[in-house]
Every structure is written in structure tokens, then in C-alpha cells.
mmCIF file with all atom_site columns, C-alpha atoms in Angstrom:
data_model
loop_
_atom_site.group_PDB
_atom_site.id
_atom_site.type_symbol
_atom_site.label_atom_id
_atom_site.label_alt_id
_atom_site.label_comp_id
_atom_site.label_asym_id
_atom_site.label_entity_id
_atom_site.label_seq_id
_atom_site.pdbx_PDB_ins_code
_atom_site.Cartn_x
_atom_site.Cartn_y
_atom_site.Cartn_z
_atom_site.occupancy
_atom_site.B_iso_or_equiv
_atom_site.pdbx_formal_charge
_atom_site.auth_seq_id
_atom_site.auth_comp_id
_atom_site.auth_asym_id
_atom_site.auth_atom_id
_atom_site.pdbx_PDB_model_num
ATOM 1   C CA . MET A 1 1   ? 71.469 121.960 127.475 1.00 0.00 ? 1   MET A CA 1
ATOM 2   C CA . GLY A 1 2   ? 68.120 122.273 125.839 1.00 0.00 ? 2   GLY A CA 1
ATOM 3   C CA . ARG A 1 3   ? 66.426 121.304 122.689 1.00 0.00 ? 3   ARG A CA 1
ATOM 4   C CA . ASP A 1 4   ? 68.213 120.591 119.372 1.00 0.00 ? 4   ASP A CA 1
ATOM 5   C CA . LEU A 1 5   ? 68.712 123.359 117.212 1.00 0.00 ? 5   LEU A CA 1
ATOM 6   C CA . VAL A 1 6   ? 70.150 122.740 113.614 1.00 0.00 ? 6   VAL A CA 1
ATOM 7   C CA . PHE A 1 7   ? 71.530 125.795 111.907 1.00 0.00 ? 7   PHE A CA 1
ATOM 8   C CA . ILE A 1 8   ? 71.917 125.586 108.120 1.00 0.00 ? 8   ILE A CA 1
ATOM 9   C CA . HIS A 1 9   ? 73.981 128.353 106.688 1.00 0.00 ? 9   HIS A CA 1
ATOM 10  C CA . SER A 1 10  ? 73.868 130.417 103.555 1.00 0.00 ? 10  SER A CA 1
ATOM 11  C CA . ALA A 1 11  ? 76.123 130.019 100.590 1.00 0.00 ? 11  ALA A CA 1
ATOM 12  C CA . GLY A 1 12  ? 79.423 131.734 100.133 1.00 0.00 ? 12  GLY A CA 1
ATOM 13  C CA . PRO A 1 13  ? 82.729 131.335 102.085 1.00 0.00 ? 13  PRO A CA 1
ATOM 14  C CA . GLN A 1 14  ? 81.673 130.610 106.099 1.00 0.00 ? 14  GLN A CA 1
ATOM 15  C CA . GLY A 1 15  ? 83.800 130.960 108.987 1.00 0.00 ? 15  GLY A CA 1
ATOM 16  C CA . GLY A 1 16  ? 85.417 133.983 110.261 1.00 0.00 ? 16  GLY A CA 1
ATOM 17  C CA . ASN A 1 17  ? 83.318 137.209 109.288 1.00 0.00 ? 17  ASN A CA 1
ATOM 18  C CA . ASN A 1 18  ? 82.117 135.549 106.501 1.00 0.00 ? 18  ASN A CA 1
ATOM 19  C CA . GLY A 1 19  ? 78.472 134.217 105.578 1.00 0.00 ? 19  GLY A CA 1
ATOM 20  C CA . SER A 1 20  ? 76.261 133.069 108.376 1.00 0.00 ? 20  SER A CA 1
ATOM 21  C CA . THR A 1 21  ? 78.992 132.829 110.728 1.00 0.00 ? 21  THR A CA 1
ATOM 22  C CA . ARG A 1 22  ? 78.726 135.946 112.754 1.00 0.00 ? 22  ARG A CA 1
ATOM 23  C CA . PHE A 1 23  ? 74.904 135.602 112.786 1.00 0.00 ? 23  PHE A CA 1
ATOM 24  C CA . VAL A 1 24  ? 75.026 131.790 114.220 1.00 0.00 ? 24  VAL A CA 1
ATOM 25  C CA . ALA A 1 25  ? 77.215 133.443 117.006 1.00 0.00 ? 25  ALA A CA 1
ATOM 26  C CA . ARG A 1 26  ? 74.858 136.446 117.546 1.00 0.00 ? 26  ARG A CA 1
ATOM 27  C CA . LEU A 1 27  ? 72.069 133.719 117.799 1.00 0.00 ? 27  LEU A CA 1
ATOM 28  C CA . LYS A 1 28  ? 73.682 131.243 119.956 1.00 0.00 ? 28  LYS A CA 1
ATOM 29  C CA . ASP A 1 29  ? 74.614 134.581 122.593 1.00 0.00 ? 29  ASP A CA 1
ATOM 30  C CA . ARG A 1 30  ? 70.713 135.411 122.336 1.00 0.00 ? 30  ARG A CA 1
ATOM 31  C CA . LEU A 1 31  ? 69.420 132.214 123.009 1.00 0.00 ? 31  LEU A CA 1
ATOM 32  C CA . GLY A 1 32  ? 71.618 131.466 125.744 1.00 0.00 ? 32  GLY A CA 1
ATOM 33  C CA . GLY A 1 33  ? 71.969 127.678 127.102 1.00 0.00 ? 33  GLY A CA 1
ATOM 34  C CA . ASN A 1 34  ? 68.119 127.145 126.001 1.00 0.00 ? 34  ASN A CA 1
ATOM 35  C CA . PHE A 1 35  ? 69.212 125.088 122.967 1.00 0.00 ? 35  PHE A CA 1
ATOM 36  C CA . THR A 1 36  ? 71.754 122.692 121.946 1.00 0.00 ? 36  THR A CA 1
ATOM 37  C CA . LEU A 1 37  ? 73.070 124.613 118.889 1.00 0.00 ? 37  LEU A CA 1
ATOM 38  C CA . SER A 1 38  ? 74.839 122.645 115.701 1.00 0.00 ? 38  SER A CA 1
ATOM 39  C CA . ALA A 1 39  ? 75.783 124.391 112.503 1.00 0.00 ? 39  ALA A CA 1
ATOM 40  C CA . PRO A 1 40  ? 76.824 121.875 110.219 1.00 0.00 ? 40  PRO A CA 1
ATOM 41  C CA . ALA A 1 41  ? 78.978 122.746 107.263 1.00 0.00 ? 41  ALA A CA 1
ATOM 42  C CA . MET A 1 42  ? 77.460 122.560 103.956 1.00 0.00 ? 42  MET A CA 1
ATOM 43  C CA . PRO A 1 43  ? 79.182 120.830 101.465 1.00 0.00 ? 43  PRO A CA 1
ATOM 44  C CA . ASP A 1 44  ? 81.144 123.131 98.851  1.00 0.00 ? 44  ASP A CA 1
ATOM 45  C CA . PRO A 1 45  ? 79.465 126.412 99.926  1.00 0.00 ? 45  PRO A CA 1
ATOM 46  C CA . GLU A 1 46  ? 81.019 128.592 97.039  1.00 0.00 ? 46  GLU A CA 1
ATOM 47  C CA . ARG A 1 47  ? 79.560 126.329 94.632  1.00 0.00 ? 47  ARG A CA 1
ATOM 48  C CA . PRO A 1 48  ? 76.501 124.854 95.997  1.00 0.00 ? 48  PRO A CA 1
ATOM 49  C CA . ASP A 1 49  ? 74.788 122.003 94.841  1.00 0.00 ? 49  ASP A CA 1
ATOM 50  C CA . ILE A 1 50  ? 71.017 121.226 95.567  1.00 0.00 ? 50  ILE A CA 1
ATOM 51  C CA . ASN A 1 51  ? 71.528 117.439 95.947  1.00 0.00 ? 51  ASN A CA 1
ATOM 52  C CA . GLN A 1 52  ? 74.701 117.475 98.201  1.00 0.00 ? 52  GLN A CA 1
ATOM 53  C CA . TRP A 1 53  ? 72.802 120.271 100.499 1.00 0.00 ? 53  TRP A CA 1
ATOM 54  C CA . LEU A 1 54  ? 69.955 118.073 100.922 1.00 0.00 ? 54  LEU A CA 1
ATOM 55  C CA . GLY A 1 55  ? 71.969 115.211 101.695 1.00 0.00 ? 55  GLY A CA 1
ATOM 56  C CA . GLY A 1 56  ? 73.649 117.408 104.219 1.00 0.00 ? 56  GLY A CA 1
ATOM 57  C CA . ILE A 1 57  ? 70.399 118.676 105.920 1.00 0.00 ? 57  ILE A CA 1
ATOM 58  C CA . GLU A 1 58  ? 69.578 114.766 106.024 1.00 0.00 ? 58  GLU A CA 1
ATOM 59  C CA . LYS A 1 59  ? 72.651 113.961 107.721 1.00 0.00 ? 59  LYS A CA 1
ATOM 60  C CA . ALA A 1 60  ? 72.183 116.837 110.066 1.00 0.00 ? 60  ALA A CA 1
ATOM 61  C CA . VAL A 1 61  ? 68.706 116.154 111.272 1.00 0.00 ? 61  VAL A CA 1
ATOM 62  C CA . SER A 1 62  ? 69.167 112.451 111.464 1.00 0.00 ? 62  SER A CA 1
ATOM 63  C CA . HIS A 1 63  ? 71.012 112.455 114.403 1.00 0.00 ? 63  HIS A CA 1
ATOM 64  C CA . VAL A 1 64  ? 69.067 114.915 116.670 1.00 0.00 ? 64  VAL A CA 1
ATOM 65  C CA . ALA A 1 65  ? 66.278 114.004 119.157 1.00 0.00 ? 65  ALA A CA 1
ATOM 66  C CA . PRO A 1 66  ? 62.616 114.710 118.288 1.00 0.00 ? 66  PRO A CA 1
ATOM 67  C CA . GLY A 1 67  ? 61.339 118.355 118.809 1.00 0.00 ? 67  GLY A CA 1
ATOM 68  C CA . LEU A 1 68  ? 64.084 119.524 116.645 1.00 0.00 ? 68  LEU A CA 1
ATOM 69  C CA . VAL A 1 69  ? 64.459 123.369 115.730 1.00 0.00 ? 69  VAL A CA 1
ATOM 70  C CA . LEU A 1 70  ? 65.332 123.950 112.501 1.00 0.00 ? 70  LEU A CA 1
ATOM 71  C CA . VAL A 1 71  ? 66.815 127.474 111.296 1.00 0.00 ? 71  VAL A CA 1
ATOM 72  C CA . GLY A 1 72  ? 68.009 128.287 107.822 1.00 0.00 ? 72  GLY A CA 1
ATOM 73  C CA . HIS A 1 73  ? 69.628 131.397 106.591 1.00 0.00 ? 73  HIS A CA 1
ATOM 74  C CA . SER A 1 74  ? 69.460 132.629 102.951 1.00 0.00 ? 74  SER A CA 1
ATOM 75  C CA . LEU A 1 75  ? 70.193 129.693 100.920 1.00 0.00 ? 75  LEU A CA 1
ATOM 76  C CA . GLY A 1 76  ? 70.050 127.572 103.946 1.00 0.00 ? 76  GLY A CA 1
ATOM 77  C CA . GLY A 1 77  ? 66.660 128.358 104.188 1.00 0.00 ? 77  GLY A CA 1
ATOM 78  C CA . SER A 1 78  ? 65.454 127.599 100.771 1.00 0.00 ? 78  SER A CA 1
ATOM 79  C CA . THR A 1 79  ? 67.226 124.442 100.739 1.00 0.00 ? 79  THR A CA 1
ATOM 80  C CA . ILE A 1 80  ? 65.208 123.574 103.878 1.00 0.00 ? 80  ILE A CA 1
ATOM 81  C CA . LEU A 1 81  ? 61.846 124.130 102.030 1.00 0.00 ? 81  LEU A CA 1
ATOM 82  C CA . GLN A 1 82  ? 62.994 121.651 99.412  1.00 0.00 ? 82  GLN A CA 1
ATOM 83  C CA . PHE A 1 83  ? 63.780 119.191 101.817 1.00 0.00 ? 83  PHE A CA 1
ATOM 84  C CA . LEU A 1 84  ? 60.736 119.353 103.788 1.00 0.00 ? 84  LEU A CA 1
ATOM 85  C CA . ALA A 1 85  ? 58.595 119.522 100.610 1.00 0.00 ? 85  ALA A CA 1
ATOM 86  C CA . ARG A 1 86  ? 60.294 116.355 99.477  1.00 0.00 ? 86  ARG A CA 1
ATOM 87  C CA . ASN A 1 87  ? 60.527 114.697 102.934 1.00 0.00 ? 87  ASN A CA 1
ATOM 88  C CA . PRO A 1 88  ? 57.096 115.549 104.297 1.00 0.00 ? 88  PRO A CA 1
ATOM 89  C CA . GLU A 1 89  ? 56.932 112.778 107.023 1.00 0.00 ? 89  GLU A CA 1
ATOM 90  C CA . ILE A 1 90  ? 59.760 114.664 109.187 1.00 0.00 ? 90  ILE A CA 1
ATOM 91  C CA . TRP A 1 91  ? 56.718 117.196 109.620 1.00 0.00 ? 91  TRP A CA 1
ATOM 92  C CA . ARG A 1 92  ? 53.307 115.598 109.125 1.00 0.00 ? 92  ARG A CA 1
ATOM 93  C CA . GLU A 1 93  ? 53.333 113.664 112.193 1.00 0.00 ? 93  GLU A CA 1
ATOM 94  C CA . ASN A 1 94  ? 54.986 116.567 114.269 1.00 0.00 ? 94  ASN A CA 1
ATOM 95  C CA . SER A 1 95  ? 57.090 114.566 115.901 1.00 0.00 ? 95  SER A CA 1
ATOM 96  C CA . HIS A 1 96  ? 60.755 115.073 114.675 1.00 0.00 ? 96  HIS A CA 1
ATOM 97  C CA . LEU A 1 97  ? 60.120 118.953 114.393 1.00 0.00 ? 97  LEU A CA 1
ATOM 98  C CA . SER A 1 98  ? 59.080 121.673 116.603 1.00 0.00 ? 98  SER A CA 1
ATOM 99  C CA . ALA A 1 99  ? 59.638 124.527 114.356 1.00 0.00 ? 99  ALA A CA 1
ATOM 100 C CA . VAL A 1 100 ? 61.332 125.697 111.215 1.00 0.00 ? 100 VAL A CA 1
ATOM 101 C CA . PHE A 1 101 ? 62.663 129.378 111.003 1.00 0.00 ? 101 PHE A CA 1
ATOM 102 C CA . ILE A 1 102 ? 63.517 130.099 107.305 1.00 0.00 ? 102 ILE A CA 1
ATOM 103 C CA . ILE A 1 103 ? 65.337 133.626 107.248 1.00 0.00 ? 103 ILE A CA 1
ATOM 104 C CA . ALA A 1 104 ? 66.252 135.947 104.710 1.00 0.00 ? 104 ALA A CA 1
ATOM 105 C CA . SER A 1 105 ? 66.072 133.310 101.898 1.00 0.00 ? 105 SER A CA 1
ATOM 106 C CA . PRO A 1 106 ? 65.576 133.874 98.501  1.00 0.00 ? 106 PRO A CA 1
ATOM 107 C CA . PHE A 1 107 ? 62.178 132.610 96.877  1.00 0.00 ? 107 PHE A CA 1
ATOM 108 C CA . TRP A 1 108 ? 64.255 130.922 93.555  1.00 0.00 ? 108 TRP A CA 1
ATOM 109 C CA . GLY A 1 109 ? 62.182 131.902 90.708  1.00 0.00 ? 109 GLY A CA 1
ATOM 110 C CA . LEU A 1 110 ? 62.002 135.411 90.735  1.00 0.00 ? 110 LEU A CA 1
ATOM 111 C CA . THR A 1 111 ? 63.445 138.168 88.334  1.00 0.00 ? 111 THR A CA 1
ATOM 112 C CA . ASP A 1 112 ? 66.894 137.897 88.803  1.00 0.00 ? 112 ASP A CA 1
ATOM 113 C CA . TRP A 1 113 ? 66.779 134.803 90.925  1.00 0.00 ? 113 TRP A CA 1
ATOM 114 C CA . GLU A 1 114 ? 65.937 132.012 88.291  1.00 0.00 ? 114 GLU A CA 1
ATOM 115 C CA . ILE A 1 115 ? 68.116 129.063 89.091  1.00 0.00 ? 115 ILE A CA 1
ATOM 116 C CA . ASP A 1 116 ? 65.841 125.822 88.480  1.00 0.00 ? 116 ASP A CA 1
ATOM 117 C CA . GLU A 1 117 ? 67.920 123.229 90.967  1.00 0.00 ? 117 GLU A CA 1
ATOM 118 C CA . PHE A 1 118 ? 66.961 125.582 93.790  1.00 0.00 ? 118 PHE A CA 1
ATOM 119 C CA . THR A 1 119 ? 63.554 126.669 92.583  1.00 0.00 ? 119 THR A CA 1
ATOM 120 C CA . LEU A 1 120 ? 60.387 125.245 94.592  1.00 0.00 ? 120 LEU A CA 1
ATOM 121 C CA . THR A 1 121 ? 58.044 123.323 92.073  1.00 0.00 ? 121 THR A CA 1
ATOM 122 C CA . LYS A 1 122 ? 54.320 123.979 92.340  1.00 0.00 ? 122 LYS A CA 1
ATOM 123 C CA . ASP A 1 123 ? 53.676 120.448 93.914  1.00 0.00 ? 123 ASP A CA 1
ATOM 124 C CA . GLU A 1 124 ? 56.519 121.456 96.521  1.00 0.00 ? 124 GLU A CA 1
ATOM 125 C CA . VAL A 1 125 ? 54.665 124.403 97.121  1.00 0.00 ? 125 VAL A CA 1
ATOM 126 C CA . ARG A 1 126 ? 51.285 122.705 97.618  1.00 0.00 ? 126 ARG A CA 1
ATOM 127 C CA . ILE A 1 127 ? 52.993 119.964 100.041 1.00 0.00 ? 127 ILE A CA 1
ATOM 128 C CA . LEU A 1 128 ? 54.448 122.734 102.127 1.00 0.00 ? 128 LEU A CA 1
ATOM 129 C CA . GLY A 1 129 ? 50.983 124.522 102.307 1.00 0.00 ? 129 GLY A CA 1
ATOM 130 C CA . ASP A 1 130 ? 50.253 122.054 105.278 1.00 0.00 ? 130 ASP A CA 1
ATOM 131 C CA . CYS A 1 131 ? 53.233 122.505 107.156 1.00 0.00 ? 131 CYS A CA 1
ATOM 132 C CA . LYS A 1 132 ? 52.364 124.522 110.107 1.00 0.00 ? 132 LYS A CA 1
ATOM 133 C CA . VAL A 1 133 ? 56.003 124.598 111.534 1.00 0.00 ? 133 VAL A CA 1
ATOM 134 C CA . ILE A 1 134 ? 57.243 126.911 109.229 1.00 0.00 ? 134 ILE A CA 1
ATOM 135 C CA . HIS A 1 135 ? 58.267 130.520 110.200 1.00 0.00 ? 135 HIS A CA 1
ATOM 136 C CA . PHE A 1 136 ? 59.533 133.051 107.529 1.00 0.00 ? 136 PHE A CA 1
ATOM 137 C CA . CYS A 1 137 ? 61.613 136.112 108.848 1.00 0.00 ? 137 CYS A CA 1
ATOM 138 C CA . HIS A 1 138 ? 63.175 139.037 106.777 1.00 0.00 ? 138 HIS A CA 1
ATOM 139 C CA . SER A 1 139 ? 64.523 142.409 107.400 1.00 0.00 ? 139 SER A CA 1
ATOM 140 C CA . ARG A 1 140 ? 62.933 145.262 105.629 1.00 0.00 ? 140 ARG A CA 1
ATOM 141 C CA . ASP A 1 141 ? 66.406 146.471 104.802 1.00 0.00 ? 141 ASP A CA 1
ATOM 142 C CA . ASP A 1 142 ? 67.945 143.363 103.227 1.00 0.00 ? 142 ASP A CA 1
ATOM 143 C CA . ARG A 1 143 ? 69.920 144.548 100.241 1.00 0.00 ? 143 ARG A CA 1
ATOM 144 C CA . ILE A 1 144 ? 71.065 141.177 99.131  1.00 0.00 ? 144 ILE A CA 1
ATOM 145 C CA . VAL A 1 145 ? 67.578 139.467 99.109  1.00 0.00 ? 145 VAL A CA 1
ATOM 146 C CA . GLY A 1 146 ? 65.041 142.135 98.913  1.00 0.00 ? 146 GLY A CA 1
ATOM 147 C CA . PHE A 1 147 ? 61.699 141.853 100.979 1.00 0.00 ? 147 PHE A CA 1
ATOM 148 C CA . ASP A 1 148 ? 59.780 140.806 97.980  1.00 0.00 ? 148 ASP A CA 1
ATOM 149 C CA . HIS A 1 149 ? 60.872 137.819 98.311  1.00 0.00 ? 149 HIS A CA 1
ATOM 150 C CA . PHE A 1 150 ? 59.590 137.172 101.920 1.00 0.00 ? 150 PHE A CA 1
ATOM 151 C CA . GLN A 1 151 ? 56.137 138.788 100.688 1.00 0.00 ? 151 GLN A CA 1
ATOM 152 C CA . THR A 1 152 ? 56.229 135.920 97.919  1.00 0.00 ? 152 THR A CA 1
ATOM 153 C CA . TYR A 1 153 ? 56.802 133.169 100.435 1.00 0.00 ? 153 TYR A CA 1
ATOM 154 C CA . VAL A 1 154 ? 54.009 134.409 102.730 1.00 0.00 ? 154 VAL A CA 1
ATOM 155 C CA . ASN A 1 155 ? 51.774 134.695 99.952  1.00 0.00 ? 155 ASN A CA 1
ATOM 156 C CA . ARG A 1 156 ? 52.402 131.141 98.571  1.00 0.00 ? 156 ARG A CA 1
ATOM 157 C CA . LEU A 1 157 ? 52.335 129.841 102.262 1.00 0.00 ? 157 LEU A CA 1
ATOM 158 C CA . PRO A 1 158 ? 49.672 131.764 104.281 1.00 0.00 ? 158 PRO A CA 1
ATOM 159 C CA . ALA A 1 159 ? 49.522 129.579 107.291 1.00 0.00 ? 159 ALA A CA 1
ATOM 160 C CA . ALA A 1 160 ? 53.453 130.135 107.840 1.00 0.00 ? 160 ALA A CA 1
ATOM 161 C CA . GLY A 1 161 ? 54.626 132.426 110.572 1.00 0.00 ? 161 GLY A CA 1
ATOM 162 C CA . LYS A 1 162 ? 55.813 135.744 109.601 1.00 0.00 ? 162 LYS A CA 1
ATOM 163 C CA . ILE A 1 163 ? 58.408 137.834 111.723 1.00 0.00 ? 163 ILE A CA 1
ATOM 164 C CA . VAL A 1 164 ? 59.338 140.965 109.988 1.00 0.00 ? 164 VAL A CA 1
ATOM 165 C CA . LEU A 1 165 ? 62.641 142.951 111.045 1.00 0.00 ? 165 LEU A CA 1
ATOM 166 C CA . GLU A 1 166 ? 63.248 146.546 110.462 1.00 0.00 ? 166 GLU A CA 1
ATOM 167 C CA . SER A 1 167 ? 66.837 147.122 110.514 1.00 0.00 ? 167 SER A CA 1
ATOM 168 C CA . ALA A 1 168 ? 68.799 143.784 110.678 1.00 0.00 ? 168 ALA A CA 1
ATOM 169 C CA . GLY A 1 169 ? 70.148 143.516 106.879 1.00 0.00 ? 169 GLY A CA 1
ATOM 170 C CA . HIS A 1 170 ? 70.618 140.621 105.148 1.00 0.00 ? 170 HIS A CA 1
ATOM 171 C CA . LEU A 1 171 ? 73.246 139.011 107.678 1.00 0.00 ? 171 LEU A CA 1
ATOM 172 C CA . LEU A 1 172 ? 71.497 139.864 110.694 1.00 0.00 ? 172 LEU A CA 1
ATOM 173 C CA . LEU A 1 173 ? 74.295 141.436 112.157 1.00 0.00 ? 173 LEU A CA 1
ATOM 174 C CA . ASP A 1 174 ? 73.184 144.827 113.136 1.00 0.00 ? 174 ASP A CA 1
ATOM 175 C CA . GLY A 1 175 ? 69.737 145.878 114.454 1.00 0.00 ? 175 GLY A CA 1
ATOM 176 C CA . ASP A 1 176 ? 67.016 144.561 116.302 1.00 0.00 ? 176 ASP A CA 1
ATOM 177 C CA . ILE A 1 177 ? 66.716 140.597 116.259 1.00 0.00 ? 177 ILE A CA 1
ATOM 178 C CA . ASP A 1 178 ? 64.446 140.354 119.549 1.00 0.00 ? 178 ASP A CA 1
ATOM 179 C CA . SER A 1 179 ? 61.404 139.340 117.814 1.00 0.00 ? 179 SER A CA 1
ATOM 180 C CA . LEU A 1 180 ? 62.931 136.349 115.869 1.00 0.00 ? 180 LEU A CA 1
ATOM 181 C CA . VAL A 1 181 ? 65.166 135.385 119.513 1.00 0.00 ? 181 VAL A CA 1
ATOM 182 C CA . LYS A 1 182 ? 61.565 135.839 121.291 1.00 0.00 ? 182 LYS A CA 1
ATOM 183 C CA . GLU A 1 183 ? 59.518 133.303 118.581 1.00 0.00 ? 183 GLU A CA 1
ATOM 184 C CA . ILE A 1 184 ? 62.544 130.975 118.378 1.00 0.00 ? 184 ILE A CA 1
ATOM 185 C CA . LEU A 1 185 ? 62.485 130.675 122.672 1.00 0.00 ? 185 LEU A CA 1
ATOM 186 C CA . ILE A 1 186 ? 58.934 129.668 122.187 1.00 0.00 ? 186 ILE A CA 1
ATOM 187 C CA . TYR A 1 187 ? 60.187 126.237 121.598 1.00 0.00 ? 187 TYR A CA 1
ATOM 188 C CA . THR A 1 188 ? 62.586 125.580 124.222 1.00 0.00 ? 188 THR A CA 1
#
């Protein structure tokens, strides 16, 4: 058993073949026993509320040892960014978090993605500009959250790590995720 890795899932139904469930299983298999992976259920994923999800993330990370790796898929990733911006002490001392991976996450506020409660404010983006533990990962063929979301994130947060996948889609069920796995394994 290794370092703690907390995975925050996407919106929508979870479990079985739904949502992030199969990606979590694929990631756990690929990471082997190098991490103690937990994937807590976020509140009401079919009707997500930002404050409930932020509370769910707070609960999930409050019970782990220092050196946590935090991974978020889709809405889970964008919500992690809000959590980090509103709780910078968790990463400023660099003692609680080793790395954060934001995977296939929407940049709320782009055309057709205008939902204010999920949109990072200018102040939140500014605060995150100092966060050196963030890595963005996106597949070029994501048909749900287009690659322009990734490009917007890395343009706004240029110090973040960048992982580009070619053919993994939005759910990362198919295609090559080797570069993502390799980057996560650095933090074992």
C-alpha cells in the first residue's frame, strides 16, 4: 500500500458502467498497488451543487496522510480547482498535496458551458496561478468536453503540467493513457 490517491468523479450517474466508474477501475489496475485509491461518492451527482461537492472534497481529503495525490475527472476536476482556490493553505505549504491531476474537465464559462456556480472567478484563477502541483490531462478526441477547455486551462495557468492524450475520449476507457499513468506514478 502506497501513498493516498483520492479520485473525485464526474457528474451524472455513477456505478456499473456509468460516469467515471470504469475509468477509476482502469486507473486502479494500471497503478497497481502503488497507491491507496479511494473514490468517494459526491453528493447527488445527477444534480450537483457546488457547495455540497466542495464539502464532499473537504471530507475526502481531511482523512488522508500528507502527500496526497488528488485526481478529478470532468466536473470532479473543475470542482477540485475551486476547492484549491478557496483553500490555498492545503497546497501553499506543499505538505498536504503532492500532486493534483485535472482530467477532461470543463472550463466553465466558455460558450455553452456558462454555469456561474462552477465557473472559476478571476481571483480564483489568480490564486491557482501560484499552485505548482496541478497537472491538466485531456484527450484530443474528447467529444463531450472539447480540447479547447484544456487549452483554456493551460493558457490561464501556464505553470501547470500538461498531459495530452490522443485517443482516450472523455471517459478514458479506450486508447492510450500511458503518459497519464507514468506522470501519476512519479508521486508514489
